[in-house]
Amino acid sequence: MTHEELAALLAKPTTPLMRAALRGLPPQTLETLATVADQAAERGWKQVVVDRTRAFAAEQPGDGPPPVAAYFTMTEQPAGRGMSVSWSPFIAALTPTEEMPDLRHTETTARMVPVGEAARAEEDFADPRLAEALHRLAALDPPTHEEVLRVHLRTGRVTRVRP
């Protein structure tokens, strides 16, 4: 069996062959597999965020220094029962320095989106692949109100920081 064939089988854990194989594994091995899968998924989604943010930064007009980092703030949206917490699909700030900008609403320029139109605004203005990656990262490890997602464009590191 090739690596590609194994990866294809693991990507579909509900097939009869995979169900039978997974059923035979001890619980500790299953937990290890789940942990490794989560870590791999997180690395993959972070790479999408970096790639799409770099593409966005490259498209921005201007003759100044190129951006060093981009920042995403958290957002809440109504979902089923309660609120869903995620990273906003809109870049809160691009900065040409290593210093974190002041991201408070009173200090940054923001375009108001009427309540109930957030999904439409996301469709109209956001990069769908970037939005999906940010939502997946938030699902793996939900952000808190004080945190900001920092994407360092030179190193490709994605970290969570507090302003």
Backbone as JSON, one array per atom type, in Angstrom:
{
  "sequence": "MTHEELAALLAKPTTPLMRAALRGLPPQTLETLATVADQAAERGWKQVVVDRTRAFAAEQPGDGPPPVAAYFTMTEQPAGRGMSVSWSPFIAALTPTEEMPDLRHTETTARMVPVGEAARAEEDFADPRLAEALHRLAALDPPTHEEVLRVHLRTGRVTRVRP",
  "N": [[0.85, -1.18, 0.0], [0.59, 2.19, -0.86], [1.75, 5.44, 0.36], [-0.05, 7.39, -0.42], [-2.38, 5.92, -0.88], [-2.89, 4.96, 1.7], [-3.28, 7.42, 3.01], [-5.6, 8.25, 1.71], [-7.43, 6.31, 2.63], [-7.38, 6.84, 5.4], [-8.47, 9.34, 5.37], [-11.1, 8.83, 5.07], [-12.61, 7.71, 7.44], [-14.96, 6.32, 7.91], [-15.43, 4.28, 6.18], [-16.04, 0.78, 5.53], [-13.66, -0.83, 5.69], [-11.83, 0.83, 7.09], [-13.28, 1.31, 9.45], [-13.29, -1.26, 10.54], [-10.53, -1.64, 10.93], [-9.91, 0.45, 12.72], [-11.5, -0.27, 14.9], [-10.14, -2.36, 15.98], [-7.99, -1.28, 17.28], [-6.25, -0.35, 20.32], [-7.65, 1.78, 22.93], [-5.82, 3.81, 23.78], [-4.11, 4.11, 21.59], [-5.93, 5.0, 19.69], [-6.56, 7.5, 20.8], [-4.07, 8.75, 20.53], [-3.82, 8.8, 17.74], [-5.96, 10.53, 17.14], [-5.07, 12.88, 18.37], [-2.7, 13.43, 16.91], [-3.83, 13.75, 14.39], [-5.39, 16.06, 14.84], [-3.33, 17.93, 15.35], [-1.98, 17.91, 12.9], [-4.01, 18.84, 11.24], [-4.37, 21.4, 12.3], [-1.86, 22.57, 11.7], [-2.03, 22.52, 8.9], [-4.28, 24.2, 8.39], [-3.3, 26.59, 9.47], [-1.27, 27.11, 7.67], [-2.74, 27.67, 5.36], [-3.96, 30.05, 6.19], [-1.69, 31.69, 6.43], [-0.73, 31.68, 3.74], [-2.92, 32.81, 2.31], [-3.12, 35.28, 3.56], [-0.65, 36.41, 2.98], [-0.98, 36.62, 0.2], [-3.07, 38.48, 0.11], [-1.78, 40.7, 1.27], [0.17, 41.18, -0.65], [-1.34, 42.17, -2.73], [-2.04, 44.7, -1.96], [-2.07, 48.2, -2.54], [0.56, 50.69, -2.65], [3.61, 52.38, -1.72], [5.17, 52.11, 0.47], [6.99, 50.44, 3.15], [6.92, 46.82, 3.0], [4.28, 44.84, 4.49], [4.78, 43.34, 7.72], [3.37, 41.86, 9.52], [0.06, 40.56, 10.1], [-3.13, 41.01, 11.59], [-5.86, 39.4, 13.16], [-9.03, 39.72, 14.58], [-11.22, 38.37, 17.13], [-14.56, 37.11, 16.66], [-18.09, 36.99, 17.25], [-20.94, 35.07, 16.49], [-24.45, 34.44, 16.14], [-25.49, 31.09, 16.7], [-27.29, 28.24, 16.29], [-27.9, 27.15, 19.34], [-27.04, 29.6, 21.39], [-23.9, 31.39, 21.09], [-21.46, 31.48, 18.47], [-18.02, 31.38, 18.49], [-15.35, 32.76, 16.72], [-12.55, 33.44, 14.49], [-12.35, 36.59, 12.98], [-12.99, 36.95, 9.51], [-11.86, 39.1, 8.32], [-9.04, 41.13, 7.81], [-7.71, 42.73, 10.49], [-5.61, 44.5, 10.81], [-2.71, 45.42, 8.95], [0.72, 45.58, 9.39], [3.81, 47.31, 9.01], [5.8, 47.0, 10.84], [7.28, 45.35, 13.7], [5.84, 45.82, 15.9], [2.79, 45.58, 17.67], [-0.28, 46.85, 16.5], [-2.72, 49.22, 17.8], [-5.66, 47.77, 18.35], [-8.15, 48.37, 19.28], [-11.62, 49.19, 18.97], [-12.09, 51.9, 19.03], [-9.78, 52.93, 18.11], [-9.16, 52.01, 15.6], [-9.86, 51.93, 12.09], [-12.99, 51.0, 11.02], [-15.48, 49.25, 9.17], [-18.86, 49.44, 9.44], [-21.03, 46.72, 9.86], [-24.28, 45.84, 9.37], [-26.33, 44.22, 11.85], [-27.01, 40.82, 11.42], [-26.18, 40.77, 8.82], [-23.67, 39.83, 8.6], [-22.81, 37.39, 7.49], [-23.33, 37.82, 4.77], [-21.62, 39.99, 4.29], [-19.23, 38.7, 4.72], [-19.19, 36.97, 2.54], [-19.1, 38.84, 0.44], [-16.75, 40.39, 0.86], [-14.66, 38.92, 1.96], [-12.01, 36.48, 1.7], [-12.84, 33.34, 0.73], [-11.39, 30.9, 1.24], [-9.57, 31.72, 3.16], [-11.36, 32.53, 5.16], [-12.58, 30.04, 5.76], [-10.36, 28.61, 6.76], [-9.72, 30.15, 9.03], [-12.06, 29.82, 10.53], [-11.95, 27.05, 10.97], [-9.59, 26.84, 12.49], [-10.43, 28.22, 14.75], [-12.41, 26.48, 15.6], [-10.9, 24.27, 16.36], [-9.42, 25.32, 18.47], [-10.88, 27.44, 20.35], [-11.0, 31.05, 20.27], [-10.45, 33.6, 22.81], [-12.04, 36.54, 24.22], [-10.07, 38.48, 24.62], [-7.99, 37.9, 22.95], [-5.9, 38.02, 19.99], [-5.27, 37.02, 16.67], [-2.16, 36.6, 15.31], [-0.41, 36.89, 12.34], [2.63, 36.29, 11.14], [4.24, 37.49, 8.47], [6.78, 37.17, 7.34], [8.04, 34.98, 8.6], [6.05, 33.1, 8.64], [4.75, 32.29, 10.9], [1.98, 31.63, 13.0], [0.37, 33.0, 15.63], [-1.22, 33.4, 18.84], [-2.04, 36.32, 20.5], [-2.22, 38.73, 23.18], [-3.6, 41.93, 23.25]],
  "CA": [[0.0, 0.0, 0.0], [1.39, 3.42, -0.93], [1.39, 6.49, 1.32], [-1.24, 8.07, -0.94], [-3.53, 5.04, -0.63], [-3.14, 4.99, 3.13], [-3.85, 8.73, 3.33], [-6.98, 8.26, 1.21], [-8.23, 5.51, 3.55], [-7.49, 7.55, 6.67], [-9.33, 10.51, 5.17], [-12.48, 8.35, 5.09], [-12.62, 6.71, 8.53], [-16.24, 5.63, 8.06], [-15.54, 3.16, 5.24], [-16.01, -0.49, 6.27], [-12.3, -1.27, 5.94], [-11.25, 1.66, 8.15], [-14.0, 1.05, 10.71], [-12.8, -2.54, 11.07], [-9.15, -1.44, 11.38], [-9.92, 1.32, 13.9], [-12.13, -0.98, 15.98], [-9.16, -3.28, 16.56], [-6.91, -0.56, 17.98], [-6.51, -0.04, 21.73], [-8.09, 3.18, 23.13], [-4.7, 4.75, 23.87], [-3.65, 4.34, 20.21], [-6.95, 5.85, 19.05], [-6.37, 8.86, 21.31], [-2.85, 9.27, 19.91], [-4.16, 9.1, 16.35], [-6.81, 11.72, 17.12], [-4.22, 14.02, 18.71], [-1.83, 13.69, 15.77], [-4.68, 14.27, 13.32], [-5.72, 17.45, 15.18], [-2.13, 18.75, 15.17], [-1.73, 18.03, 11.46], [-5.06, 19.71, 10.71], [-4.07, 22.77, 12.73], [-0.73, 23.05, 10.88], [-2.53, 22.74, 7.55], [-5.13, 25.4, 8.35], [-2.44, 27.75, 9.69], [-0.56, 27.39, 6.42], [-3.7, 28.34, 4.47], [-4.09, 31.43, 6.68], [-0.46, 32.41, 6.05], [-0.7, 31.84, 2.28], [-3.96, 33.75, 1.85], [-2.8, 36.6, 4.09], [0.45, 36.91, 2.14], [-1.56, 37.01, -1.1], [-3.8, 39.72, 0.34], [-0.8, 41.77, 1.5], [0.85, 41.46, -1.93], [-2.27, 42.9, -3.6], [-2.32, 46.03, -1.44], [-1.28, 49.26, -3.19], [1.38, 51.51, -1.75], [5.05, 52.34, -1.95], [5.85, 52.01, 1.75], [7.59, 49.12, 3.45], [5.94, 45.73, 2.96], [3.79, 44.44, 5.83], [5.5, 42.3, 8.43], [2.4, 41.03, 10.22], [-1.37, 40.85, 9.96], [-3.84, 40.68, 12.82], [-7.27, 39.07, 13.05], [-9.7, 39.77, 15.87], [-12.26, 37.34, 17.27], [-15.91, 37.55, 16.39], [-19.16, 36.1, 17.72], [-22.13, 35.05, 15.64], [-25.47, 33.52, 16.66], [-25.43, 29.75, 16.12], [-28.13, 27.25, 16.97], [-28.14, 27.56, 20.73], [-25.92, 30.39, 21.9], [-23.05, 32.13, 20.17], [-20.3, 30.8, 17.92], [-16.84, 32.23, 18.56], [-14.42, 32.44, 15.65], [-11.7, 34.55, 14.08], [-12.97, 37.38, 11.92], [-12.32, 36.71, 8.22], [-11.34, 40.37, 7.82], [-7.77, 41.49, 8.43], [-7.9, 43.91, 11.32], [-4.51, 45.43, 10.55], [-1.43, 45.01, 8.4], [1.69, 46.51, 9.92], [5.17, 47.16, 8.49], [6.74, 46.89, 11.96], [7.07, 44.19, 14.57], [4.99, 46.25, 17.0], [1.37, 45.33, 17.48], [-1.06, 48.09, 16.48], [-3.84, 49.33, 18.73], [-6.8, 47.21, 17.63], [-9.43, 48.71, 19.89], [-12.55, 49.76, 17.99], [-12.0, 53.36, 19.04], [-8.5, 53.34, 17.54], [-8.97, 51.48, 14.26], [-10.92, 52.22, 11.13], [-13.83, 49.81, 10.82], [-16.7, 49.44, 8.39], [-19.97, 48.85, 10.19], [-21.84, 45.71, 9.17], [-25.53, 45.71, 10.13], [-26.59, 42.94, 12.49], [-27.69, 39.9, 10.52], [-25.59, 40.79, 7.48], [-22.26, 39.43, 8.71], [-22.54, 36.32, 6.52], [-23.28, 38.44, 3.44], [-20.38, 40.77, 4.22], [-18.14, 37.74, 4.59], [-19.2, 36.52, 1.15], [-18.76, 39.94, -0.46], [-15.47, 41.03, 1.07], [-13.62, 38.04, 2.5], [-11.47, 35.38, 0.92], [-13.51, 32.14, 1.28], [-10.43, 29.93, 1.77], [-9.06, 32.3, 4.4], [-12.45, 32.46, 6.14], [-12.73, 28.65, 6.19], [-9.21, 28.24, 7.59], [-9.86, 30.83, 10.32], [-13.15, 29.16, 11.27], [-11.48, 25.73, 11.39], [-8.66, 27.04, 13.59], [-11.23, 28.59, 15.92], [-13.11, 25.28, 16.07], [-9.91, 23.42, 17.02], [-9.0, 25.97, 19.71], [-11.65, 28.69, 20.31], [-10.36, 32.25, 20.81], [-11.12, 34.32, 23.88], [-12.31, 37.92, 23.87], [-8.89, 39.33, 24.7], [-6.93, 37.43, 22.06], [-5.8, 38.42, 18.58], [-4.47, 36.07, 15.91], [-1.1, 37.33, 14.61], [0.21, 36.14, 11.25], [3.9, 36.91, 10.8], [4.35, 37.19, 7.04], [8.15, 36.77, 6.97], [8.38, 33.65, 9.12], [4.93, 32.19, 8.47], [4.23, 31.85, 12.21], [0.64, 32.08, 13.4], [0.34, 32.93, 17.09], [-2.3, 34.13, 19.51], [-1.46, 37.29, 21.41], [-3.16, 39.61, 23.87], [-3.21, 43.33, 23.04]],
  "C": [[0.9, 1.24, 0.0], [0.92, 4.41, 0.13], [0.1, 7.19, 0.88], [-2.5, 7.23, -0.69], [-3.9, 5.02, 0.85], [-3.79, 6.31, 3.54], [-5.3, 8.81, 2.87], [-7.9, 7.45, 2.13], [-8.45, 6.23, 4.88], [-8.39, 8.78, 6.57], [-10.81, 10.13, 5.2], [-12.63, 7.29, 6.17], [-13.94, 5.97, 8.69], [-16.41, 4.49, 7.05], [-15.43, 1.85, 6.03], [-14.6, -0.97, 6.62], [-11.67, -0.47, 7.1], [-11.96, 1.46, 9.48], [-13.49, -0.23, 11.35], [-11.39, -2.38, 11.63], [-9.12, -0.61, 12.67], [-10.51, 0.61, 15.12], [-11.14, -1.89, 16.7], [-8.04, -2.6, 17.34], [-7.26, -0.32, 19.44], [-6.87, 1.45, 21.88], [-6.94, 4.18, 23.18], [-4.16, 5.08, 22.48], [-4.64, 5.23, 19.47], [-6.82, 7.3, 19.5], [-5.14, 9.52, 20.68], [-3.12, 9.65, 18.46], [-4.99, 10.37, 16.25], [-5.99, 12.97, 17.42], [-3.33, 14.41, 17.54], [-2.63, 14.28, 14.62], [-5.06, 15.72, 13.57], [-4.53, 18.37, 14.95], [-1.83, 18.97, 13.69], [-2.75, 18.96, 10.82], [-4.78, 21.16, 11.06], [-2.92, 23.36, 11.91], [-1.19, 23.38, 9.46], [-3.37, 23.99, 7.43], [-4.31, 26.66, 8.59], [-1.7, 28.12, 8.41], [-1.47, 28.07, 5.41], [-3.86, 29.8, 4.88], [-2.87, 32.25, 6.26], [-0.45, 32.69, 4.54], [-1.7, 32.87, 1.79], [-3.69, 35.16, 2.36], [-1.65, 37.22, 3.31], [-0.07, 37.38, 0.78], [-2.31, 38.32, -0.97], [-2.83, 40.89, 0.48], [-0.11, 42.16, 0.19], [-0.02, 42.28, -2.87], [-2.5, 44.33, -3.16], [-1.45, 47.07, -2.13], [-0.43, 49.99, -2.16], [2.86, 51.31, -2.01], [5.85, 52.18, -0.66], [6.47, 50.65, 1.95], [6.53, 48.03, 3.42], [5.5, 45.34, 4.36], [4.62, 43.3, 6.4], [4.51, 41.33, 9.06], [0.98, 41.49, 9.92], [-2.05, 40.35, 11.22], [-5.31, 40.44, 12.53], [-7.87, 39.11, 14.45], [-10.74, 38.67, 15.93], [-13.62, 37.96, 16.99], [-16.9, 36.53, 16.93], [-20.33, 36.21, 16.76], [-23.15, 34.1, 16.27], [-25.38, 32.17, 15.94], [-26.29, 28.81, 16.94], [-28.54, 27.72, 18.35], [-26.92, 28.32, 21.22], [-25.15, 31.1, 20.8], [-21.89, 31.25, 19.71], [-19.14, 31.79, 17.93], [-15.86, 31.79, 17.48], [-13.46, 33.6, 15.45], [-12.37, 35.28, 12.95], [-12.24, 37.13, 10.61], [-11.74, 37.98, 7.61], [-10.04, 40.7, 8.54], [-7.97, 42.79, 9.19], [-6.82, 44.95, 11.06], [-3.35, 44.72, 9.89], [-0.43, 46.03, 8.92], [3.08, 46.25, 9.36], [6.22, 47.09, 9.59], [6.42, 45.64, 12.76], [6.11, 44.54, 15.71], [3.53, 46.0, 16.66], [0.59, 46.64, 17.49], [-2.16, 48.07, 17.54], [-5.1, 48.91, 17.98], [-8.15, 47.5, 18.28], [-10.31, 49.41, 18.85], [-12.45, 51.27, 17.93], [-10.73, 53.85, 18.35], [-8.28, 52.84, 16.11], [-10.14, 51.86, 13.36], [-11.7, 50.93, 10.88], [-15.04, 50.17, 9.99], [-17.8, 48.72, 9.13], [-20.73, 47.87, 9.3], [-23.11, 45.54, 9.98], [-25.72, 44.3, 10.69], [-27.39, 42.06, 11.52], [-27.1, 39.86, 9.13], [-24.13, 40.36, 7.49], [-21.92, 38.35, 7.67], [-22.44, 36.88, 5.11], [-22.0, 39.25, 3.26], [-19.19, 39.85, 4.04], [-18.05, 37.23, 3.16], [-18.69, 37.6, 0.21], [-17.31, 40.39, -0.35], [-14.34, 40.1, 1.5], [-13.19, 36.99, 1.49], [-12.07, 34.1, 1.5], [-12.54, 31.12, 1.87], [-9.83, 30.42, 3.08], [-10.11, 32.19, 5.5], [-12.61, 31.03, 6.66], [-11.59, 28.24, 7.12], [-9.31, 28.88, 8.97], [-10.95, 30.18, 11.16], [-12.71, 27.79, 11.78], [-10.5, 25.84, 12.55], [-9.41, 27.39, 14.87], [-11.98, 27.39, 16.48], [-12.15, 24.36, 16.82], [-9.51, 23.99, 18.38], [-9.67, 27.35, 19.77], [-10.91, 29.88, 20.93], [-11.14, 32.82, 21.99], [-11.25, 35.78, 23.47], [-11.07, 38.8, 23.83], [-7.84, 38.99, 23.66], [-7.06, 37.97, 20.64], [-4.93, 37.37, 17.9], [-3.46, 36.86, 15.09], [-0.48, 36.41, 13.57], [1.48, 36.89, 10.86], [4.22, 36.51, 9.37], [5.75, 36.74, 6.63], [8.47, 35.35, 7.4], [7.27, 32.63, 8.89], [4.37, 31.67, 9.77], [2.87, 32.45, 12.48], [0.57, 31.9, 14.91], [-0.86, 33.71, 17.61], [-1.66, 35.06, 20.53], [-2.58, 38.09, 22.08], [-2.7, 41.04, 23.68], [-2.82, 44.01, 24.33]]
}
